[in-house]
């Protein structure tokens, strides 16, 4: 069975490409997309990194065997770039028409003539061709000289997450849904699109548990969640599906505190809950820390990511996954600030931060504290030895109602973006809600084009997929 | 006729002799942690390292009990321990990630002619030590070693704190000042230099730049 092959394309690049391919002259135009590759059990995901437009008459010229062609000089320049950065090479052109598209015989003959050589130059990394029509895409991807696959779909990640196919999406006949009240909002197609989503939730604590609950209610296809902690007594008022038996609190408190290892991992509790609540939703429960390679690997081919963990290491990993693997994501949190001396509450807010190419990354916006990252990489003994650390291990205040504000806002936006009911605007500011002031603030994030994670520079890991290294630990 | 040898009556003391890897080790107290036992053994010449796994031999049965670094052990003169290294089979616990290797190379290039050693931290980072760094005239000592931990998430993670010799002292007898404190690093006593960069730019502030800045700062503490 052929593996699923998909392409992700940021809205900003898609807009630029569409304007180039379809300027209104009903002619053909060309371009090259470079893409990182992510290989998983689910299939192959190509992650768009760069778009190079071919200049008409210079790079895209009258063809020798077909109507038009990309000039060899242009191809050489781009394939060498791909070789240097370990990226896939995808030649792009357009056909007229809409909602359906396919390659012509001269297109395919050209692939067969030219792509084996490009594979050699590109050190075996995939090369291929893409053809666009209005609202449609087809792809012929060469994984090797003997193995080629068709592109199943492309995802354009903007405000709405648009999907392009070789021909219009038709609902499978067997598709049935009990989510009648939801379908009245976004239709059966919307429900179908939700059911195809693989969503990652990093952290299954107070915020993560609510997100998982909402996603299960929406009927997404699969939830992947990771958390290194077990259920404990103090989680019970923030995780609605928690039970006394999951925490083993009687044993822990009255017999031996080390029996804590018998408590149920948070991710297992989440999985059990989802199995009861909506058995159509698959759950992959990963008991471990996101900085472990085996844990991080599970999130690489997610369609959407939520960060619901409060460590800097988790933020860095989430940020890296979002940009390296082209996954739209949200960071959600809530904070209660107190005066260190008096204990008086000085600020309360919950925040939802969309993270994507146009909003810039958490690093660009000063939300990954390098000093905290360093501290978190140390063992408890090392931290204790280096007694300079001011913050104690005392847990921060946390309240379910504050968590739910952020969680519901983020999952609302996810749902609306997937079903196509989100506004046209791609830039979504950070939303900060201060319930004690009845105040909602919008922070416009910034993007640094030289950022090592989301920037446009050659050394940035954006869109590089498996060819770049995630900031995971080795041991 | 020889005079009988009088047994010298020793004053009551808490010192206890134990065995680590069949070598005698004198412990100053009757209770010690696993880490303290290993530290004492190393100081007294036993060929082990701090990251070795320590086990207590239980009688002659051949049974052993693993002692963690933080586990407290009651010592007596028959206490016997073994400390051994893991037998690595090409796993990646000794791997250092490329970004940290680059940082080490840059540091070595900036301290040409100075001995620099490093070892993996088991997570992809490294603990690095520069053997000789010149100190300013305000200090009693003329030079110090300087050590730091470059973690696996470098360059996004800061390189701090830095550590220098534990006996660092000023000629004028004044305290060392804010941001300088007595601590330990990698199992050894050290003077800690707490200079963290909350808003560092990972593209600009490299590990070597951080080290040079901290050395300059230390020598400017007049």
XYZ file of C-alpha atoms in Angstrom:
697
model
C 0.000 0.000 0.000
C 1.314 3.418 -0.940
C 2.079 5.754 1.906
C 0.139 8.958 2.314
C 2.030 11.940 0.922
C 1.113 15.490 1.895
C 2.605 18.935 1.448
C 2.282 21.833 3.889
C 2.457 25.328 2.508
C 2.339 28.499 4.621
C -0.344 30.956 3.539
C 2.190 33.735 2.921
C 4.030 31.606 0.383
C 0.815 30.219 -1.092
C -0.481 33.751 -1.717
C 2.764 34.706 -3.416
C 2.728 31.550 -5.532
C -0.926 31.892 -6.553
C -0.394 35.516 -7.572
C 2.529 34.386 -9.730
C 0.817 31.377 -11.303
C -2.550 33.000 -11.857
C -1.996 36.676 -12.686
C -5.063 36.655 -14.921
C -3.338 36.003 -18.249
C -4.535 32.375 -18.500
C -0.960 31.347 -19.284
C 1.426 28.895 -17.639
C 4.061 30.031 -15.168
C 6.691 28.235 -13.132
C 8.435 28.151 -9.797
C 10.426 25.895 -7.505
C 9.485 24.942 -3.976
C 12.098 23.547 -1.620
C 10.825 21.392 1.190
C 11.969 19.466 4.194
C 10.806 15.907 4.581
C 9.234 14.131 7.505
C 8.975 10.362 7.242
C 6.688 8.644 9.719
C 4.499 5.572 9.903
C 1.613 7.666 8.585
C 3.494 8.496 5.442
C 5.538 11.327 4.042
C 5.074 14.979 4.783
C 6.832 17.594 2.686
C 7.266 20.898 4.488
C 7.618 23.951 2.304
C 10.627 26.035 3.214
C 11.346 28.338 0.268
C 9.571 29.510 -2.826
C 11.568 30.617 -5.868
C 9.518 32.189 -8.631
C 10.728 31.533 -12.174
C 10.915 34.702 -14.224
C 8.890 34.456 -17.420
C 11.155 34.489 -20.454
C 14.309 33.951 -18.388
C 13.771 30.994 -16.068
C 10.476 29.801 -17.546
C 10.782 29.735 -21.299
C 9.174 28.162 -24.375
C 9.627 24.405 -24.171
C 11.589 22.104 -26.476
C 9.216 19.170 -26.048
C 6.203 20.846 -24.413
C 4.591 24.262 -24.167
C 6.877 25.818 -21.536
C 9.844 24.641 -19.478
C 11.936 25.608 -16.515
C 15.369 26.531 -17.826
C 18.227 24.213 -16.883
C 20.202 27.092 -15.364
C 17.355 27.859 -12.972
C 16.964 24.189 -12.117
C 20.691 23.783 -11.507
C 20.811 26.723 -9.153
C 17.862 25.425 -7.124
C 18.889 21.767 -7.018
C 22.324 22.788 -5.733
C 20.616 24.861 -3.039
C 18.524 21.812 -2.088
C 21.604 19.623 -2.014
C 23.395 22.079 0.268
C 20.512 22.359 2.744
C 19.313 18.722 2.411
C 15.898 19.687 1.066
C 13.496 18.211 -1.455
C 13.228 19.881 -4.854
C 9.744 20.444 -6.257
C 9.239 22.004 -9.684
C 5.962 23.894 -9.959
C 3.804 24.974 -12.850
C 0.123 25.595 -13.401
C -2.695 24.465 -15.631
C -5.901 26.300 -16.302
C -9.197 25.207 -14.737
C -10.277 24.810 -11.151
C -11.040 22.173 -8.514
C -9.299 19.449 -10.474
C -5.856 19.081 -12.000
C -3.433 16.453 -13.274
C -0.156 16.145 -15.131
C -0.105 16.026 -18.911
C 1.825 13.387 -20.861
C 4.635 15.848 -21.709
C 4.829 16.728 -17.985
C 5.305 13.098 -16.972
C 7.728 12.415 -19.830
C 9.795 15.356 -18.680
C 9.880 13.975 -15.128
C 11.049 10.602 -16.398
C 13.783 12.194 -18.429
C 15.084 14.646 -15.887
C 14.337 13.517 -12.355
C 16.731 10.530 -12.120
C 19.620 12.955 -12.615
C 18.191 15.383 -10.077
C 17.906 12.532 -7.553
C 21.593 11.805 -8.039
C 22.527 15.455 -7.527
C 20.272 15.747 -4.504
C 21.991 12.814 -2.780
C 18.883 10.671 -2.967
C 16.548 13.183 -1.309
C 13.177 13.326 -3.065
C 12.544 15.462 -6.113
C 9.239 15.973 -7.820
C 6.786 18.053 -9.730
C 3.669 19.909 -8.608
C 0.945 21.218 -10.834
C -1.624 23.717 -9.614
C -5.005 24.763 -10.899
C -7.329 27.116 -9.069
C -8.152 25.286 -5.824
C -6.397 22.063 -6.830
C -2.954 20.482 -6.774
C -1.386 17.279 -8.038
C 2.105 16.018 -7.354
C 4.472 13.410 -8.736
C 7.083 12.779 -6.030
C 10.148 10.684 -6.749
C 11.465 9.072 -3.589
C 14.054 7.143 -5.582
C 14.635 6.168 -9.183
C 12.271 3.241 -8.776
C 9.746 4.617 -6.293
C 7.422 7.502 -7.019
C 4.200 8.466 -5.299
C 1.351 10.831 -5.962
C 0.655 13.749 -3.674
C -2.572 13.135 -1.760
C -3.180 16.652 -0.518
C -1.624 19.995 0.276
C -2.405 21.969 3.405
C -2.242 25.738 3.179
C -1.667 27.014 6.693
C -3.044 30.470 7.240
C -5.963 31.822 9.234
C -8.067 29.057 7.765
C -6.290 25.790 7.134
C -7.200 25.138 3.534
C -6.779 21.813 1.829
C -6.072 21.271 -1.831
C -6.540 17.955 -3.606
C -6.097 16.657 -7.151
C -9.882 16.761 -7.376
C -12.616 18.091 -5.113
C -13.042 16.372 -1.788
C -16.004 14.034 -1.746
C -17.254 12.669 1.548
C -16.771 8.931 1.836
C -20.087 7.072 1.629
C -19.561 5.366 4.965
C -18.986 8.650 6.768
C -21.561 9.063 9.482
C -21.469 11.263 12.479
C -23.511 11.597 15.624
C -22.313 15.146 16.127
C -25.548 16.612 14.796
C -25.465 19.873 16.751
C -21.876 20.528 15.746
C -22.525 19.723 12.107
C -25.161 22.430 12.088
C -22.265 24.855 12.500
C -19.765 23.549 9.999
C -21.448 20.838 7.956
C -20.514 17.212 7.369
C -17.435 18.241 5.428
C -16.258 20.206 8.471
C -16.821 17.202 10.707
C -14.986 15.004 8.232
C -12.038 17.394 8.164
C -11.926 17.382 11.968
C -12.017 13.586 11.980
C -8.883 13.543 9.803
C -6.875 15.711 12.197
C -3.993 14.325 14.199
C -3.536 16.760 17.046
C -0.641 16.913 19.481
C -1.103 18.094 23.056
C 2.161 18.614 24.929
C 1.296 18.391 28.607
C -1.719 16.597 30.069
C -2.057 18.624 33.262
C -4.547 21.352 34.122
C -4.660 22.991 30.682
C -3.834 19.911 28.603
C -6.625 17.860 30.167
C -9.216 20.439 29.142
C -7.836 20.662 25.617
C -7.946 16.880 25.295
C -11.533 16.873 26.537
C -12.568 19.525 24.003
C -10.756 17.818 21.132
C -12.426 14.522 21.946
C -15.786 16.300 21.943
C -15.049 17.838 18.558
C -14.277 14.392 17.192
C -10.741 14.800 15.902
C -9.142 11.696 14.447
C -6.226 11.215 16.774
C -4.765 12.887 19.832
C -1.114 12.450 20.714
C -0.316 13.578 24.211
C 2.879 13.478 26.235
C 3.556 14.244 29.876
C 6.216 12.906 32.240
C 4.073 13.187 35.384
C 1.617 10.986 37.212
C -1.725 12.007 38.641
C -1.481 13.462 42.102
C -3.843 14.750 44.705
C -3.350 18.379 43.795
C -4.334 17.803 40.156
C -7.793 16.586 41.066
C -9.507 19.963 41.092
C -8.119 20.897 37.712
C -8.429 17.659 35.761
C -12.155 16.919 35.525
C -11.769 13.227 34.770
C -9.365 12.537 37.642
C -10.303 10.110 40.389
C -8.963 9.305 43.832
C -7.883 5.865 42.702
C -5.700 7.339 39.953
C -3.649 9.356 42.421
C -3.057 6.560 44.972
C -3.109 9.351 47.505
C -4.098 7.177 50.459
C -1.101 4.907 49.892
C 1.203 7.820 49.213
C 0.143 9.724 52.300
C -0.380 6.926 54.796
C 1.919 4.112 53.728
C 4.943 5.329 51.865
C 5.419 8.366 49.681
C 7.540 6.409 47.232
C 4.398 4.472 46.254
C 3.690 7.482 44.080
C 5.043 5.379 41.226
C 1.781 3.431 41.392
C -0.262 6.506 40.503
C -1.619 6.613 36.971
C 0.396 8.644 34.444
C -1.544 11.731 33.382
C -1.477 10.661 29.741
C -2.952 7.253 30.598
C -5.749 8.915 32.558
C -6.424 11.107 29.525
C -6.512 8.130 27.193
C -8.932 6.242 29.436
C -11.177 9.266 29.587
C -11.246 9.733 25.808
C -11.938 6.043 25.257
C -15.078 6.436 27.379
C -16.099 9.835 26.039
C -15.582 9.342 22.296
C -14.250 5.969 21.274
C -13.859 7.134 17.663
C -10.902 9.245 18.718
C -7.581 7.415 18.807
C -5.237 8.440 21.606
C -1.513 7.927 21.653
C -0.445 8.394 25.261
C 3.285 8.997 25.588
C 4.549 8.869 29.147
C 7.714 10.903 29.013
C 9.324 14.282 28.604
C 9.099 16.139 25.307
C 12.890 16.564 25.248
C 13.284 12.790 24.887
C 13.751 11.868 21.206
C 11.215 9.012 21.339
C 8.601 11.432 22.688
C 9.357 14.265 20.270
C 9.175 11.857 17.319
C 5.502 11.210 18.039
C 4.611 14.849 17.321
C 6.454 15.345 14.037
C 3.585 14.548 11.722
C 0.780 16.087 13.753
C -1.546 18.428 11.884
C -1.856 20.780 14.832
C -0.051 21.267 18.120
C -1.084 22.617 21.494
C 1.501 23.435 24.116
C -0.001 23.072 27.569
C 3.173 22.587 29.591
C 4.854 25.323 31.555
C 8.554 24.565 31.207
C 10.958 26.457 28.981
C 12.246 23.178 27.583
C 8.735 22.293 26.447
C 8.366 25.757 24.898
C 11.603 25.352 22.981
C 10.624 21.891 21.750
C 7.149 23.059 20.741
C 8.633 26.028 18.901
C 11.095 23.782 17.099
C 8.385 21.298 16.088
C 6.089 24.054 14.815
C 8.682 25.559 12.500
C 10.816 22.606 11.565
C 7.805 20.459 10.694
C 5.401 23.174 9.530
C 2.730 22.467 12.143
C 0.430 25.303 13.230
C 0.240 25.569 16.987
C -0.923 27.383 20.061
C 0.791 27.965 23.352
C -1.691 28.259 26.192
C -1.084 29.286 29.738
C -2.402 31.161 32.673
C -0.511 33.083 35.287
C -1.214 34.466 38.698
C 1.446 36.899 39.876
C 1.932 37.620 43.532
C 3.980 40.093 45.489
C 6.909 38.102 46.884
C 6.807 39.883 50.228
C 3.132 40.347 50.936
C 1.670 37.534 48.877
C -0.885 39.936 47.425
C -2.160 39.042 43.949
C -0.835 41.567 41.442
C -1.986 40.135 38.128
C -4.162 37.361 36.762
C -4.342 36.383 33.156
C -4.754 33.525 30.760
C -3.067 33.740 27.382
C -3.348 32.069 24.011
C -0.448 32.521 21.624
C -0.796 31.284 18.054
C 2.581 30.330 16.649
C 3.239 30.264 12.936
C 5.216 31.822 10.145
C 3.460 35.166 10.207
C 3.221 35.533 13.961
C 6.893 34.761 14.515
C 8.087 32.321 17.087
C 8.271 32.185 20.870
C 12.015 32.782 20.618
C 11.569 35.974 18.535
C 9.086 37.229 21.102
C 11.311 36.717 24.118
C 9.155 33.933 25.513
C 11.919 31.366 25.891
C 14.143 32.375 28.764
C 17.682 31.057 28.088
C 18.594 31.124 31.774
C 15.555 29.036 32.688
C 16.399 26.622 29.897
C 19.817 26.143 31.418
C 18.360 25.581 34.877
C 15.858 23.016 33.626
C 18.627 20.985 32.017
C 20.207 20.404 35.437
C 19.263 17.613 37.816
C 17.611 18.517 41.120
C 20.865 17.821 42.923
C 22.758 20.122 40.599
C 20.134 22.825 41.039
C 20.316 22.505 44.799
C 24.108 22.709 44.692
C 23.899 25.878 42.643
C 21.791 27.562 45.261
C 21.608 30.831 43.361
C 18.268 29.945 41.891
C 15.760 32.297 43.384
C 12.550 30.559 42.473
C 11.562 27.780 44.801
C 10.012 24.523 43.664
C 6.722 25.630 45.166
C 4.019 25.090 42.551
C 2.560 28.238 41.021
C -1.098 29.046 41.668
C -3.432 27.454 39.142
C -7.206 27.530 38.817
C -9.399 25.489 36.487
C -11.487 28.453 35.362
C -8.424 30.357 34.202
C -7.126 27.281 32.442
C -10.452 26.783 30.703
C -10.411 30.312 29.240
C -7.180 29.672 27.416
C -8.028 26.098 26.482
C -11.437 26.911 25.025
C -10.162 29.927 23.082
C -7.346 27.901 21.558
C -9.528 24.913 20.662
C -12.214 27.242 19.278
C -9.654 28.796 16.969
C -8.353 25.372 15.960
C -11.874 24.194 15.132
C -12.755 27.310 13.152
C -9.480 27.220 11.235
C -9.878 23.556 10.291
C -13.484 23.873 9.108
C -12.794 27.140 7.284
C -14.835 29.517 9.408
C -11.953 31.597 10.678
C -11.509 35.144 9.436
C -9.380 35.826 6.399
C -6.644 37.430 8.432
C -3.554 35.282 8.772
C -1.952 37.236 11.577
C -3.605 36.335 14.813
C -2.353 38.294 17.785
C -1.749 36.826 21.194
C -4.917 37.051 23.255
C -4.489 37.848 26.934
C -7.550 37.839 29.181
C -7.433 39.522 32.599
C -10.658 38.346 34.256
C -10.186 40.488 37.385
C -10.219 43.599 35.183
C -12.705 42.271 32.610
C -9.996 43.180 30.128
C -8.885 41.474 26.933
C -5.564 42.539 25.470
C -4.138 41.729 22.064
C -0.379 41.597 21.710
C 0.984 41.802 18.184
C 3.928 39.440 17.980
C 7.105 40.177 16.091
C 9.183 38.074 13.743
C 12.947 38.238 13.342
C 13.943 37.188 9.833
C 17.355 36.092 11.130
C 15.877 33.854 13.844
C 17.576 30.436 13.992
C 14.188 28.730 14.275
C 11.681 30.665 12.159
C 13.945 32.975 10.160
C 14.645 33.111 6.449
C 18.395 32.612 6.796
C 20.072 29.428 5.574
C 20.963 28.302 9.083
C 17.405 28.494 10.396
C 15.738 25.142 10.936
C 12.404 26.305 9.551
C 10.906 23.765 7.168
C 13.911 21.466 7.262
C 12.044 18.501 8.726
C 14.159 15.463 9.454
C 17.310 17.004 8.013
C 17.700 19.349 11.000
C 18.141 18.307 14.579
C 15.461 18.961 17.179
C 16.784 20.310 20.515
C 16.316 16.950 22.233
C 18.553 15.336 24.801
C 20.657 12.345 23.825
C 20.709 10.260 26.967
C 63.877 -9.028 77.746
C 61.763 -6.871 75.646
C 59.420 -4.482 77.131
C 55.798 -5.208 76.433
C 54.365 -2.968 73.779
C 51.814 -0.823 75.364
C 48.757 -0.371 73.289
C 48.171 3.284 72.843
C 44.692 4.128 73.899
C 43.276 6.208 71.117
C 40.917 8.979 71.902
C 37.323 8.418 70.964
C 36.918 9.387 67.350
C 34.263 9.170 64.687
C 36.617 8.243 61.851
C 35.729 4.968 60.220
C 37.689 2.930 57.724
C 35.699 1.405 54.909
C 36.623 -0.382 51.718
C 35.855 0.876 48.253
C 36.955 -1.471 45.483
C 39.096 -3.331 48.031
C 40.996 -0.181 48.954
C 40.811 1.419 52.365
C 39.077 4.710 52.581
C 38.910 6.798 55.707
C 35.562 8.428 56.291
C 35.319 11.323 58.755
C 31.809 10.440 59.902
C 29.760 7.318 60.425
C 27.002 8.503 58.144
C 27.624 9.575 54.576
C 25.835 9.783 51.275
C 26.799 7.737 48.261
C 28.278 10.830 46.680
C 30.357 11.617 49.772
C 31.732 8.080 49.806
C 32.787 8.370 46.179
C 34.303 11.813 46.763
C 36.331 10.517 49.733
C 37.477 7.504 47.745
C 38.609 9.673 44.844
C 40.469 12.032 47.187
C 42.239 9.034 48.710
C 43.383 7.648 45.387
C 40.787 5.078 44.461
C 40.478 4.932 40.684
C 36.853 5.744 40.266
C 34.868 8.735 39.079
C 31.879 10.483 40.527
C 29.478 9.084 37.972
C 30.367 5.480 38.804
C 27.593 3.353 40.278
C 28.195 2.650 43.954
C 26.973 -0.558 45.589
C 27.314 -1.860 49.111
C 28.351 -5.489 49.519
C 25.965 -7.210 51.911
C 27.938 -9.722 53.975
C 29.611 -12.547 52.086
C 26.517 -13.586 50.245
C 27.579 -11.777 47.091
C 24.464 -9.658 47.285
C 24.815 -5.941 46.780
C 22.652 -2.924 47.321
C 22.888 0.054 45.002
C 23.563 3.313 46.811
C 22.334 6.441 45.071
C 24.273 9.674 45.307
C 21.787 11.085 47.789
C 21.216 7.903 49.794
C 22.501 8.085 53.351
C 24.494 5.060 54.522
C 25.437 4.096 58.061
C 29.121 3.184 57.922
C 31.056 0.731 60.038
C 34.497 -0.815 59.814
C 33.215 -3.792 57.845
C 31.442 -1.670 55.256
C 32.552 -2.657 51.788
C 31.575 -0.976 48.572
C 32.195 -1.396 44.904
C 32.061 1.446 42.433
C 31.995 0.620 38.765
C 31.366 2.428 35.539
C 28.565 1.461 33.191
C 29.778 -0.806 30.415
C 28.686 1.313 27.478
C 27.754 -0.477 24.312
C 27.809 2.303 21.792
C 24.707 3.951 23.133
C 24.383 7.659 22.734
C 24.762 8.689 26.368
C 28.240 9.976 25.593
C 27.167 11.810 22.522
C 27.543 15.545 22.476
C 25.141 17.367 20.190
C 26.658 19.307 17.264
C 25.801 22.760 18.616
C 27.697 22.025 21.854
C 30.668 20.595 19.935
C 30.768 23.810 17.929
C 30.779 25.835 21.137
C 33.656 23.761 22.515
C 35.639 24.230 19.302
C 35.088 27.994 19.465
C 36.225 28.097 23.086
C 39.357 26.117 22.266
C 40.109 28.452 19.367
C 39.817 31.467 21.650
C 42.056 30.014 24.361
C 44.903 28.800 22.180
C 47.717 27.258 24.189
C 45.517 26.740 27.255
C 44.566 23.230 28.321
C 40.818 22.709 27.960
C 39.072 19.481 28.826
C 35.455 18.495 28.426
C 33.273 15.498 29.140
C 29.748 14.563 28.052
C 26.957 15.186 30.537
C 24.971 12.176 29.341
C 22.168 14.245 27.823
C 23.957 15.705 24.816
C 25.628 18.608 26.600
C 29.131 18.855 28.035
C 30.970 19.972 31.134
C 33.989 22.005 30.142
C 36.996 23.172 32.097
C 39.609 25.732 31.079
C 42.659 24.965 33.185
C 44.282 28.400 33.351
C 42.652 31.785 33.317
C 44.504 34.887 34.515
C 43.025 36.736 37.485
C 43.224 40.466 38.180
C 45.637 42.033 40.656
C 42.911 42.406 43.276
C 42.927 38.657 43.902
C 45.378 36.709 46.029
C 45.645 34.041 43.372
C 47.182 34.805 40.003
C 45.229 32.229 38.009
C 42.201 30.003 38.265
C 40.548 27.183 36.419
C 37.142 27.999 34.965
C 34.381 25.495 34.406
C 30.865 25.543 32.961
C 28.045 23.314 31.800
C 26.938 23.727 28.195
C 23.579 21.972 28.043
C 22.038 20.124 25.101
C 19.696 22.989 24.251
C 22.557 25.407 23.636
C 22.587 27.901 21.869
C 19.024 28.559 23.057
C 20.027 27.855 26.648
C 22.311 30.253 28.452
C 25.759 29.152 29.660
C 25.659 29.945 33.345
C 26.709 29.939 36.063
C 30.454 29.693 35.637
C 32.737 28.281 38.305
C 36.291 29.058 39.355
C 38.648 27.847 42.077
C 37.034 27.476 45.515
C 39.703 29.434 47.409
C 39.349 32.623 45.389
C 40.060 35.548 47.708
C 40.718 39.248 47.496
C 44.014 40.733 48.654
C 42.200 43.390 50.667
C 40.238 40.738 52.537
C 36.926 42.171 51.388
C 34.051 39.875 50.452
C 34.018 38.711 46.857
C 30.869 40.660 46.163
C 27.463 40.228 44.642
C 27.018 37.386 42.198
C 29.993 35.456 43.585
C 29.340 32.683 46.060
C 30.724 29.483 47.469
C 29.194 26.459 45.815
C 30.148 23.205 44.177
C 30.262 22.035 40.627
C 30.584 18.593 39.147
C 31.076 17.212 42.642
C 33.864 19.564 43.645
C 33.920 22.745 45.716
C 33.971 25.855 43.574
C 33.312 29.556 43.559
C 30.202 30.252 41.588
C 29.906 33.263 39.276
C 26.206 33.902 38.741
C 25.950 36.012 35.632
C 22.879 35.059 33.708
C 21.571 36.547 30.489
C 17.799 36.477 30.454
C 17.544 38.256 27.135
C 20.504 36.890 25.282
C 20.337 36.519 21.547
C 21.379 32.977 20.635
C 22.729 34.191 17.304
C 25.098 36.657 18.911
C 26.038 35.538 22.398
C 28.027 32.376 22.013
C 29.462 30.299 24.838
C 32.950 31.680 24.298
C 31.637 35.236 24.343
C 29.851 34.524 27.610
C 33.016 33.086 29.146
C 35.110 36.053 28.038
C 32.531 38.509 29.365
C 32.387 36.789 32.736
C 36.183 36.694 33.023
C 36.281 40.409 32.214
C 33.537 41.082 34.766
C 35.343 39.079 37.436
C 38.567 40.997 36.865
C 36.735 44.323 36.970
C 35.385 43.728 40.501
C 37.629 46.329 42.105
